[in-house]
Short mmCIF file of C-alpha atoms in Angstrom, two decimals:
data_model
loop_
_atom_site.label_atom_id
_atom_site.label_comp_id
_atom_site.label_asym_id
_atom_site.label_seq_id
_atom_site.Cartn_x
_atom_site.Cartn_y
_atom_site.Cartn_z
CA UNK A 1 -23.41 -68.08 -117.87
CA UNK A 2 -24.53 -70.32 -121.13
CA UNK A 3 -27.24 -72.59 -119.28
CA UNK A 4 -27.25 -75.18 -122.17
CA UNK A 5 -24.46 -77.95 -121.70
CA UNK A 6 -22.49 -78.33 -125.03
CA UNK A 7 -24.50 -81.13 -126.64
CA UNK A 8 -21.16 -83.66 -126.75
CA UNK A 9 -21.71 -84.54 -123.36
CA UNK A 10 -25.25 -86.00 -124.39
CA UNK A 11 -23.11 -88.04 -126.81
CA UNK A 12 -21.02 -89.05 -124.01
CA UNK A 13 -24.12 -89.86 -122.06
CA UNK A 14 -24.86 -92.27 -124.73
CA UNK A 15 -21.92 -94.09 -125.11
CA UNK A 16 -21.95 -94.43 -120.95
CA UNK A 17 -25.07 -95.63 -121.32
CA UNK A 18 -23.65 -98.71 -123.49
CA UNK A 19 -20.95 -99.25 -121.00
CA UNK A 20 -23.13 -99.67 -118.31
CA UNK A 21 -25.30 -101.59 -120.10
CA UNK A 22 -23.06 -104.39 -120.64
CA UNK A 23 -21.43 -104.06 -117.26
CA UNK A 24 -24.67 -105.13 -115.07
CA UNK A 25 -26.78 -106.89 -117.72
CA UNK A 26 -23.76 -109.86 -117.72
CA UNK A 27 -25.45 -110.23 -114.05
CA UNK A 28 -29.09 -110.81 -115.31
CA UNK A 29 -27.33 -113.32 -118.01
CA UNK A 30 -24.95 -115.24 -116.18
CA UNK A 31 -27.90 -118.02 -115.68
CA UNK A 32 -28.12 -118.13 -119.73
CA UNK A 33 -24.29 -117.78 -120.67
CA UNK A 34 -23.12 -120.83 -118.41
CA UNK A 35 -25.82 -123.15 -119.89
CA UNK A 36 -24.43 -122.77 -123.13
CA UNK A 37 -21.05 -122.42 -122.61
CA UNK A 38 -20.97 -125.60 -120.35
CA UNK A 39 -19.34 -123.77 -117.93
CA UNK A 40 -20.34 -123.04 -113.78
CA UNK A 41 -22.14 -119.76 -112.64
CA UNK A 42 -19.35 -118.67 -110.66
CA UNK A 43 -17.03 -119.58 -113.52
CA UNK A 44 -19.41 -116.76 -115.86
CA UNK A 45 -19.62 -114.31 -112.99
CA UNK A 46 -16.12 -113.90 -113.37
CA UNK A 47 -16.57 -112.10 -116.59
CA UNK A 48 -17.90 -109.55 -114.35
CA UNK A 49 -15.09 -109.19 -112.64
CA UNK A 50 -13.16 -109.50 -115.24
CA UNK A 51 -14.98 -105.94 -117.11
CA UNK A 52 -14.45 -104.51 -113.75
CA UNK A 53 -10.46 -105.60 -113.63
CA UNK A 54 -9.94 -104.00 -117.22
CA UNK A 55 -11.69 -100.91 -116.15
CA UNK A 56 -9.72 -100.65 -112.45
CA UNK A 57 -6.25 -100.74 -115.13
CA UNK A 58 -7.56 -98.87 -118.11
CA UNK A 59 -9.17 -96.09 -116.39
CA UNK A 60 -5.80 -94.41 -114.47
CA UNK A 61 -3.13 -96.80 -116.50
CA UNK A 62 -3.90 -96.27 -119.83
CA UNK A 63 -4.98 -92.73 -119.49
CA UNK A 64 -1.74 -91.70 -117.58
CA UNK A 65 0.10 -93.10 -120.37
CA UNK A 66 -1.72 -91.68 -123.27
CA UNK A 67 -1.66 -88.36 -121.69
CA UNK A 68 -0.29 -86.67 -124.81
CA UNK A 69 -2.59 -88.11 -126.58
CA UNK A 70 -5.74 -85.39 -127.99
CA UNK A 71 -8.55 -86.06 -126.10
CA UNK A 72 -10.93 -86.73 -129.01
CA UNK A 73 -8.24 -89.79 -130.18
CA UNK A 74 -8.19 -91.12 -126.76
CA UNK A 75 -12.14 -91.37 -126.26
CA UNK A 76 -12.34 -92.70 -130.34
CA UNK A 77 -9.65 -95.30 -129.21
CA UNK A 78 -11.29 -96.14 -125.92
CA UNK A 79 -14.75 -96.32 -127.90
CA UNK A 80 -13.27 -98.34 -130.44
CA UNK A 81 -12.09 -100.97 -127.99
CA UNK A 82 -15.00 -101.59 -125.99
CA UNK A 83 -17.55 -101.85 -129.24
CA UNK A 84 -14.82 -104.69 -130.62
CA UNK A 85 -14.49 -106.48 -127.14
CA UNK A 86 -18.40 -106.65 -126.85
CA UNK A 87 -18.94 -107.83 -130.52
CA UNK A 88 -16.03 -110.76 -129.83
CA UNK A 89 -18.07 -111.58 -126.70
CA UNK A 90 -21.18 -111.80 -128.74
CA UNK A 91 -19.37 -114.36 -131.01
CA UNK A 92 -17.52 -116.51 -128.07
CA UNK A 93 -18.60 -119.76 -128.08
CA UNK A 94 -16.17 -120.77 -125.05
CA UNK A 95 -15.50 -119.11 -121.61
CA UNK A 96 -11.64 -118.13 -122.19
CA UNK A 97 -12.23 -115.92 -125.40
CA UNK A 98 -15.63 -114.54 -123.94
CA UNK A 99 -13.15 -113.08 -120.87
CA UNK A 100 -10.46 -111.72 -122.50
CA UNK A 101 -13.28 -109.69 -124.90
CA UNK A 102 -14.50 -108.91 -121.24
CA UNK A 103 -11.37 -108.10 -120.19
CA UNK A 104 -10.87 -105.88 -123.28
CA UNK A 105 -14.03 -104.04 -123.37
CA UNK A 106 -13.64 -103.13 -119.64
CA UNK A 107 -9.68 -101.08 -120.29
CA UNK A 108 -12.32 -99.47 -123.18
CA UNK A 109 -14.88 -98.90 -120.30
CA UNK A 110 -12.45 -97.07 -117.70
CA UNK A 111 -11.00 -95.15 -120.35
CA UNK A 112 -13.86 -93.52 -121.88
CA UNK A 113 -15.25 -92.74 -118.95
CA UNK A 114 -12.39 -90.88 -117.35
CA UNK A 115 -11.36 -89.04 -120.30
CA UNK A 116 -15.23 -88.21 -121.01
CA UNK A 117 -15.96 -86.88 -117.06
CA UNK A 118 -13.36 -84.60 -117.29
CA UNK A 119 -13.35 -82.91 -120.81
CA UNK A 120 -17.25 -82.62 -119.74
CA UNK A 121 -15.97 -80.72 -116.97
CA UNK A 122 -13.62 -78.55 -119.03
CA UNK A 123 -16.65 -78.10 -121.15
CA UNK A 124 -19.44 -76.98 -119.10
CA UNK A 125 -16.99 -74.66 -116.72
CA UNK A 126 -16.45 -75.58 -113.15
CA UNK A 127 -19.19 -73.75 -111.57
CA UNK A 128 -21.34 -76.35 -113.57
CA UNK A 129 -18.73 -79.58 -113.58
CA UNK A 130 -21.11 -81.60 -111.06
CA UNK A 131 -24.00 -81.14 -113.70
CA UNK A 132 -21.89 -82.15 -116.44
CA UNK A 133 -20.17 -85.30 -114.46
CA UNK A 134 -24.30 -85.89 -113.77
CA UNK A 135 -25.41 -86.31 -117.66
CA UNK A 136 -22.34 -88.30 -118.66
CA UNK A 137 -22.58 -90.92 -115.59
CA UNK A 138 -26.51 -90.32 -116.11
CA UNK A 139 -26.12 -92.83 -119.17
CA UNK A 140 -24.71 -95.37 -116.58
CA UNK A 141 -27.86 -95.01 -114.57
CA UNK A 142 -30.30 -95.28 -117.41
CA UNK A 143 -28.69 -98.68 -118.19
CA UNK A 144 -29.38 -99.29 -114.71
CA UNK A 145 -32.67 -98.15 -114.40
CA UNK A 146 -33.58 -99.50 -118.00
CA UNK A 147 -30.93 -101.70 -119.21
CA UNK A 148 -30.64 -104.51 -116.94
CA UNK A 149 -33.94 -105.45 -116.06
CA UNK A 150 -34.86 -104.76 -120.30
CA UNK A 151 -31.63 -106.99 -120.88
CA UNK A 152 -32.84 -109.96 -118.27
CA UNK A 153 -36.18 -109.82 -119.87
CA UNK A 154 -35.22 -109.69 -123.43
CA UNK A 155 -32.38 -112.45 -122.56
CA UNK A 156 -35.31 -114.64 -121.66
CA UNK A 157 -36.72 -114.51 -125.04
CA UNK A 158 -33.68 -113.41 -127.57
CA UNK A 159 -30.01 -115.26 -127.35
CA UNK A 160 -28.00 -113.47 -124.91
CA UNK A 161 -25.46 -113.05 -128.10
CA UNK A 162 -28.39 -110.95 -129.50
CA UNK A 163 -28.17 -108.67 -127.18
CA UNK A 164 -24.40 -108.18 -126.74
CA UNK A 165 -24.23 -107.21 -130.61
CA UNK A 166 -26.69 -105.22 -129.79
CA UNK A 167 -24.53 -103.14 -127.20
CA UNK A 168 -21.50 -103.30 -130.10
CA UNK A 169 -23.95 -101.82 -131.84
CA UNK A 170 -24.76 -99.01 -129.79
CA UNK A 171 -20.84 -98.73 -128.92
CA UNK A 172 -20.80 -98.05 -133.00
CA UNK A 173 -23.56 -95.68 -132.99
CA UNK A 174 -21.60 -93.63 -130.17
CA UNK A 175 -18.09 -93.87 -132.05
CA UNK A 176 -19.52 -92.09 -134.50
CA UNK A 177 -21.30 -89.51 -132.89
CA UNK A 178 -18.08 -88.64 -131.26
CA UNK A 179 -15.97 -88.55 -134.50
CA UNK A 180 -19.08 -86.22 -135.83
CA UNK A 181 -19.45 -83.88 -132.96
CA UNK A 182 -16.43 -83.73 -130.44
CA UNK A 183 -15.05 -80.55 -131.49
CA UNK A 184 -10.52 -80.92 -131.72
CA UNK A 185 -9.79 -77.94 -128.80
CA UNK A 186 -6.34 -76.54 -130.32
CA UNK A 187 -5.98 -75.30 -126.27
CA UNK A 188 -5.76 -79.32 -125.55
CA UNK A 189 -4.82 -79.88 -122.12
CA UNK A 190 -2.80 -82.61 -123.10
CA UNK A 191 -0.81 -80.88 -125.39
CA UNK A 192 1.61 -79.51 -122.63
CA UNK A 193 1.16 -82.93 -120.67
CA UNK A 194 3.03 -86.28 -120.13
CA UNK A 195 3.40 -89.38 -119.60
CA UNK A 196 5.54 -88.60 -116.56
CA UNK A 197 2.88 -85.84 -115.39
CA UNK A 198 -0.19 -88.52 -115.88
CA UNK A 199 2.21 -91.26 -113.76
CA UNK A 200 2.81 -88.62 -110.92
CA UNK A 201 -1.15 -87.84 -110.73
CA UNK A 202 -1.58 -91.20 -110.67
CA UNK A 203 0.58 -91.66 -107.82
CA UNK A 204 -0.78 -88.11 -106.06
CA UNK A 205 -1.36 -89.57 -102.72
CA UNK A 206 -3.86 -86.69 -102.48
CA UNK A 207 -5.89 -88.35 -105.64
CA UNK A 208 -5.47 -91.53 -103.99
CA UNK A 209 -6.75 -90.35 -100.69
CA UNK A 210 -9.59 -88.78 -102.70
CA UNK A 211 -10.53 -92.03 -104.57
CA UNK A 212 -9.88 -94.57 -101.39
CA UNK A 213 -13.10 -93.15 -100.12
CA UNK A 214 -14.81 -93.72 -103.39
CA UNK A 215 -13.65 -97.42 -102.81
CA UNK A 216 -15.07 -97.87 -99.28
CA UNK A 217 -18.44 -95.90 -100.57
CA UNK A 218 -18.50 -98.48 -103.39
CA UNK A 219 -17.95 -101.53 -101.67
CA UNK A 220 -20.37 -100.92 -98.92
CA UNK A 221 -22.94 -100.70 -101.41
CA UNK A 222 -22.46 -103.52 -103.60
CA UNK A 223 -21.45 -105.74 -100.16
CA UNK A 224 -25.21 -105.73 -99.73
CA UNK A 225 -26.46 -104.79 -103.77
CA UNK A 226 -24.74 -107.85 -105.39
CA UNK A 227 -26.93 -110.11 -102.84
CA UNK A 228 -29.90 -108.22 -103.06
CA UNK A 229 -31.85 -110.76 -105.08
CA UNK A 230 -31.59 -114.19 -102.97
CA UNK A 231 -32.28 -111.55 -99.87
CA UNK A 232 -35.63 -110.56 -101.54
CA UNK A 233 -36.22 -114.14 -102.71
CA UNK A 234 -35.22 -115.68 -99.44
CA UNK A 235 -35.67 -113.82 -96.27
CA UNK A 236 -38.13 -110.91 -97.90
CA UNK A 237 -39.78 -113.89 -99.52
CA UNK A 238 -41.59 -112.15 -102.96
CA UNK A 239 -41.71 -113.46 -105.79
CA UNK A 240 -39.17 -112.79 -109.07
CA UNK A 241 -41.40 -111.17 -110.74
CA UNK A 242 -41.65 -108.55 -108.02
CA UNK A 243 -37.99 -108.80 -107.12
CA UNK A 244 -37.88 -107.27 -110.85
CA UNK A 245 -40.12 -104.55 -109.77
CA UNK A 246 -37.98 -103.77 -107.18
CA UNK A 247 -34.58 -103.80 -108.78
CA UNK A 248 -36.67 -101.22 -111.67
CA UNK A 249 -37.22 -99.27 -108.60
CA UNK A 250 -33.87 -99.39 -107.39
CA UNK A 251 -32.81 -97.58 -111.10
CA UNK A 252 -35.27 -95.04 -111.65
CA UNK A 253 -34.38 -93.65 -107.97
CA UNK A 254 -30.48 -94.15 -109.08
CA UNK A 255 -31.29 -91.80 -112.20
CA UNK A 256 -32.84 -89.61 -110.23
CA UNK A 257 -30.70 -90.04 -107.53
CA UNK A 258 -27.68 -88.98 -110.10
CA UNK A 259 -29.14 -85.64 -110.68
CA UNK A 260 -29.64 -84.61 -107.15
CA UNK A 261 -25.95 -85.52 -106.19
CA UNK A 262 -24.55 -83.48 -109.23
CA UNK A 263 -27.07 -80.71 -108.18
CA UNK A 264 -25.98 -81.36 -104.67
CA UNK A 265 -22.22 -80.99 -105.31
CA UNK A 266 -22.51 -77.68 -107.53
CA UNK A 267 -24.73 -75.47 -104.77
CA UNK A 268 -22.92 -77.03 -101.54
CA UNK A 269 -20.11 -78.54 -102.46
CA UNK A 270 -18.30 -81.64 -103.31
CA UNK A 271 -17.17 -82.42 -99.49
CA UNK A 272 -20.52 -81.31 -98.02
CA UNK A 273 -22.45 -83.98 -100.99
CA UNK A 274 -20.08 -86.76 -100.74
CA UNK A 275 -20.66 -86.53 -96.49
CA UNK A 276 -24.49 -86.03 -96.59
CA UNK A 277 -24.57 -89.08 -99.07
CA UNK A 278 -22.24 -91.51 -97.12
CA UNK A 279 -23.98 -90.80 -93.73
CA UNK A 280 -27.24 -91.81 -95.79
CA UNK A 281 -25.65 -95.01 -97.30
CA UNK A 282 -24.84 -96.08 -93.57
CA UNK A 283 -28.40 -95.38 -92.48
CA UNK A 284 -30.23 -97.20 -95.31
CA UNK A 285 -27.73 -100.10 -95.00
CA UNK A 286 -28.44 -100.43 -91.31
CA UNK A 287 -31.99 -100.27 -92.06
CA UNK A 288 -32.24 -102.86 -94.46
CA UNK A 289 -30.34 -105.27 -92.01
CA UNK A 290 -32.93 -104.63 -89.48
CA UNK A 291 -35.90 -104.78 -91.33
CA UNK A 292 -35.13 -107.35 -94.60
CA UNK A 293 -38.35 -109.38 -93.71
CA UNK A 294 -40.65 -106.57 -94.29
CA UNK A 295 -41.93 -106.13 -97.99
CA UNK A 296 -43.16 -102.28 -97.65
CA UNK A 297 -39.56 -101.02 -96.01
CA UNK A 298 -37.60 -103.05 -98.49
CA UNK A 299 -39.63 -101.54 -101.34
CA UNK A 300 -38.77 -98.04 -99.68
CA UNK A 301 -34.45 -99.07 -98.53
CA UNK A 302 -34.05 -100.28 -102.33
CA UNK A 303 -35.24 -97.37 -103.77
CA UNK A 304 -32.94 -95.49 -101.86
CA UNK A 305 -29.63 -97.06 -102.08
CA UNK A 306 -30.15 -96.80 -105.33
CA UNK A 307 -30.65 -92.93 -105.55
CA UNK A 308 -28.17 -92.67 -102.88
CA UNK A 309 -25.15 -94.91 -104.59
CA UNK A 310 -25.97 -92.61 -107.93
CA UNK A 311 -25.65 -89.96 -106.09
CA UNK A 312 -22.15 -90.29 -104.85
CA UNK A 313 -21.26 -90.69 -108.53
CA UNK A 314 -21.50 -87.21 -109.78
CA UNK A 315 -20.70 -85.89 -106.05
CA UNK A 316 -17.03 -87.97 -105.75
CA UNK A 317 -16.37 -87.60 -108.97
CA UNK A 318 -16.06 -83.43 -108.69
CA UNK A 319 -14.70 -83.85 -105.80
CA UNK A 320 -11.59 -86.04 -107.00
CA UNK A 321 -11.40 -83.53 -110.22
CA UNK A 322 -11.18 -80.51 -108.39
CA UNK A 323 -9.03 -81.86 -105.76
CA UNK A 324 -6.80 -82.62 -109.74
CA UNK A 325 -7.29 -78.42 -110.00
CA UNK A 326 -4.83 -77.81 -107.05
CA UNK A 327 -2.37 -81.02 -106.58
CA UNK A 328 -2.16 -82.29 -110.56
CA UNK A 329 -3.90 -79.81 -112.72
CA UNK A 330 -1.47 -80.91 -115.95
CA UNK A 331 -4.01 -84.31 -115.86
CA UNK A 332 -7.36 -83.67 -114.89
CA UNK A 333 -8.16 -87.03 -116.57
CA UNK A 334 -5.98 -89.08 -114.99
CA UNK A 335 -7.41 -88.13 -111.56
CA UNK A 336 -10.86 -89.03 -112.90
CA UNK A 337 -9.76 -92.08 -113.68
CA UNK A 338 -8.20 -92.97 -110.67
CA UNK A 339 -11.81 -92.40 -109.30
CA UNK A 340 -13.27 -94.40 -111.93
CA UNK A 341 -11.30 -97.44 -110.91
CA UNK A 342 -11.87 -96.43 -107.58
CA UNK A 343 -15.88 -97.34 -108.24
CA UNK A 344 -14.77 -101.11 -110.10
CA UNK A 345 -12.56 -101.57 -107.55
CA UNK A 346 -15.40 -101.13 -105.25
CA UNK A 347 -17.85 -102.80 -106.91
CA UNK A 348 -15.41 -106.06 -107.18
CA UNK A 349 -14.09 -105.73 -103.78
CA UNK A 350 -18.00 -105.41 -102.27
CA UNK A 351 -19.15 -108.67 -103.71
CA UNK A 352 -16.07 -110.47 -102.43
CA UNK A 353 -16.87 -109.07 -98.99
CA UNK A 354 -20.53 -109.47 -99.31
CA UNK A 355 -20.01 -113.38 -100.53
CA UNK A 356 -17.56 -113.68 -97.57
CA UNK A 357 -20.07 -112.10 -95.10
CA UNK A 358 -23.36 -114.11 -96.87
CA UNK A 359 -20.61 -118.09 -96.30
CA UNK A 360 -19.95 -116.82 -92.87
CA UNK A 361 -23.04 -115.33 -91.48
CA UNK A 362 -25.83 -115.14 -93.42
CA UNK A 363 -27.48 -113.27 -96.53
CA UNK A 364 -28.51 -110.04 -93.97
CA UNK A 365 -25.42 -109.82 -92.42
CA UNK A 366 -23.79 -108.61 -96.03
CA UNK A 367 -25.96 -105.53 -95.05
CA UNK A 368 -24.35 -104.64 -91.91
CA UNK A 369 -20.43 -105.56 -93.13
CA UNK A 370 -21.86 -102.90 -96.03
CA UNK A 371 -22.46 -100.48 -93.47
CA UNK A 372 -18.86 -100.55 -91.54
CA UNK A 373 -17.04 -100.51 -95.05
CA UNK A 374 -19.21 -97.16 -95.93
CA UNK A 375 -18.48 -95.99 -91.98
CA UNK A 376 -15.02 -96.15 -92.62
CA UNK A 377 -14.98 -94.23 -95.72
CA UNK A 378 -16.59 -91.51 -93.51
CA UNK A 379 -13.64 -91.81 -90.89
CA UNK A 380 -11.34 -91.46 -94.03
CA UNK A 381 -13.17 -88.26 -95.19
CA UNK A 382 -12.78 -86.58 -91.58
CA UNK A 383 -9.17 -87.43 -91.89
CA UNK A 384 -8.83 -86.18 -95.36
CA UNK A 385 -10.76 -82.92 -94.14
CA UNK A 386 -9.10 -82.52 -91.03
CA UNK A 387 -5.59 -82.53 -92.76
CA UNK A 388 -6.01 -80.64 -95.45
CA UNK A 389 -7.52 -78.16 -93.00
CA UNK A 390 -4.79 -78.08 -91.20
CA UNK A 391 -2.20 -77.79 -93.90
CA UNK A 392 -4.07 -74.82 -95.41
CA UNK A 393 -3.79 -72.83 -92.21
CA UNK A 394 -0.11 -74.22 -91.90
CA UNK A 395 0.03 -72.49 -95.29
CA UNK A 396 -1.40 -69.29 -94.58
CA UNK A 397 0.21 -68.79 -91.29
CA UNK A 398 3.62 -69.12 -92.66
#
């Protein structure tokens, strides 16, 4: 066994770490965007939505479609995209332009990153795949940890178009690091592949069982994570400046927290990984409804969803791949990308149900609807479990 992962993934790493870069810092910018467009903060938080929308279609629909396409092509394509929609956005001087670039950039987003988790796979062998799925996604975190509150800050002092052709920038650097280094595999997967294979995976209602949970994990989280500011400015009652500490907090832990769940997955299992780091989701999101007034268990429940959303990334991810091994193993990528959208879908659904939740009843209660979305993925996953238990032995008795 070759310890060293092939060093394309840490190019893949790097372009993630541009795409999730420009997916949260919009967050930290909204405030800045809508004064100079003339246009409503809801009206630029859609361009959030609207990243997550392109990624939810690009990552299964465009990869299920390009299925014949080499791998290296599809991820220089995908690259190409998102480093064009981001310098557009940089140059928008009105909202409609700015969200189609958004829009654009986001098909780029899903894409890459489905393609990129599961060549990384291919690359690093299975009995390392959650390690590999770990350094691609751990470019996400990074941006996380270091990206958005560096973006906020610098957004504060440079012109938020600054630091969007900045990211096209980046997106640049990483096109050509892939066109450099990605080596053409003659043994392409998708050489014996099709369109028709990457629409049946797509439609695998095993995949889509796999990925539902991804969904429910995602929009737990973000029910209570998209909120989490006004809850520390309002009912924790610190400052901004600390409420930046925190969210800092909240990435290092989801880098770190990244690692553990790819480490997780590879020496226990997807299944076991994805279940330990649900049942923690529900806990800390339970927690923080209980206890949002207090400063020193806030500082502690932050730091933990973060490392413990991060952690499902690596962890669902394998799982959802090697469930592609036995029910569509002609389009490995296509399954990954189902899970990809699975995590925008999340995302977008969680701060719909979280802004529901914060009208109805209150910022803290978008902790405890957080909690019941994650508790049902964990009903799903006994289901999922339970069944495919049961059709294995159906198997193996017959």
């Amino acid at each position: 066994m070759n310890p060293r992962m092939p060093f394309v993934i840490y190019v893949f790493a790097l372009c993630a770490f541009a795409l999730g870069f420009t997916e949260f810092v919009t967050i930290g910018l909204v405030s800045a965007i809508s004064a100079d467009l003339h246009a409503s903060v809801s009206q630029v938080g859609t361009a959030v939505t609207a990243y997550a929308l392109g990624a939810v279609i690009g990552a299964p629909g465009l990869t299920a479609l390009a299925t014949r396409w080499p791998r290296k092509r599809l991820l220089l394509v995908a690259m190409g995209l998102f480093t064009l929609g981001n310098a557009v956005v940089s140059l928008s001087d009105a909202l409609t332009p700015m969200l189609v670039a958004r829009f654009a950039s986001g098909l780029g987003h899903g894409v890459f990153l489905a393609v990129a988790s599961s060549v990384a796979t291919q690359l690093a062998g299975r009995h390392r795949a959650g390690a590999a799925v770990a350094v691609v996604f751990g470019g996400l975190t990074l941006a996380l940890a270091l990206g958005v509150p560096l973006g906020t800050y610098l957004g504060s002092v440079l012109n938020w178009q600054v630091i969007f052709m900045a990211v096209a920038a980046s997106g640049a650097i990483g096109f050509l690091g892939l066109l450099a280094l990605m080596p053409t595999d003659r043994d392409d997967d998708s050489a014996q592949a099709n369109a028709m294979d990457g629409l049946k995976a797509m439609f695998n209602p095993r995949l889509l069982a796999g990925a539902g949970i991804t969904v429910l994990a995602y929009a737990g989280s973000f029910t209570l994570y998209t909120y989490i500011s006004p809850i520390l400015l309002q009912v924790t009652r610190i400052s901004e400046s600390t409420s930046s500490l925190l969210m800092l907090g909240y990435g290092v832990m989801a880098a770190i927290g990244n690692v553990w769940g790819g480490r997780l997955a590879d020496r226990k299992g997807a299944d076991f990984a994805v279940m330990t780091v649900l049942i923690g989701l529900v806990v800390v999101l339970l927690a923080v409804w209980f206890s949002a007034s207090s400063l020193t268990l806030m500082v502690l429940l932050t730091g933990l969803l973060g490392a413990l959303t991060y952690a499902a990334v690596p962890a669902l991810q394998a799982r959802v791949i090697g469930l592609s091994h036995v029910h569509a193993p002609q389009a490995p990528a296509v399954a990954a990308g189902l899970n990809i959208a699975g995590f925008n879908g999340g995302i977008a659904l969680g701060s719909l149900l979280g802004g529901a939740s914060l009208e109805a009843m209150g910022l803290t209660s978008t902790a405890w609807v957080g909690a019941v979305a994650v508790g049902l993925g964990i009903v799903w996953m006994l289901g999922q479990l339970t069944s495919a238990h049961f059709f294995d032995t159906a198997e193996n008795g017959s």
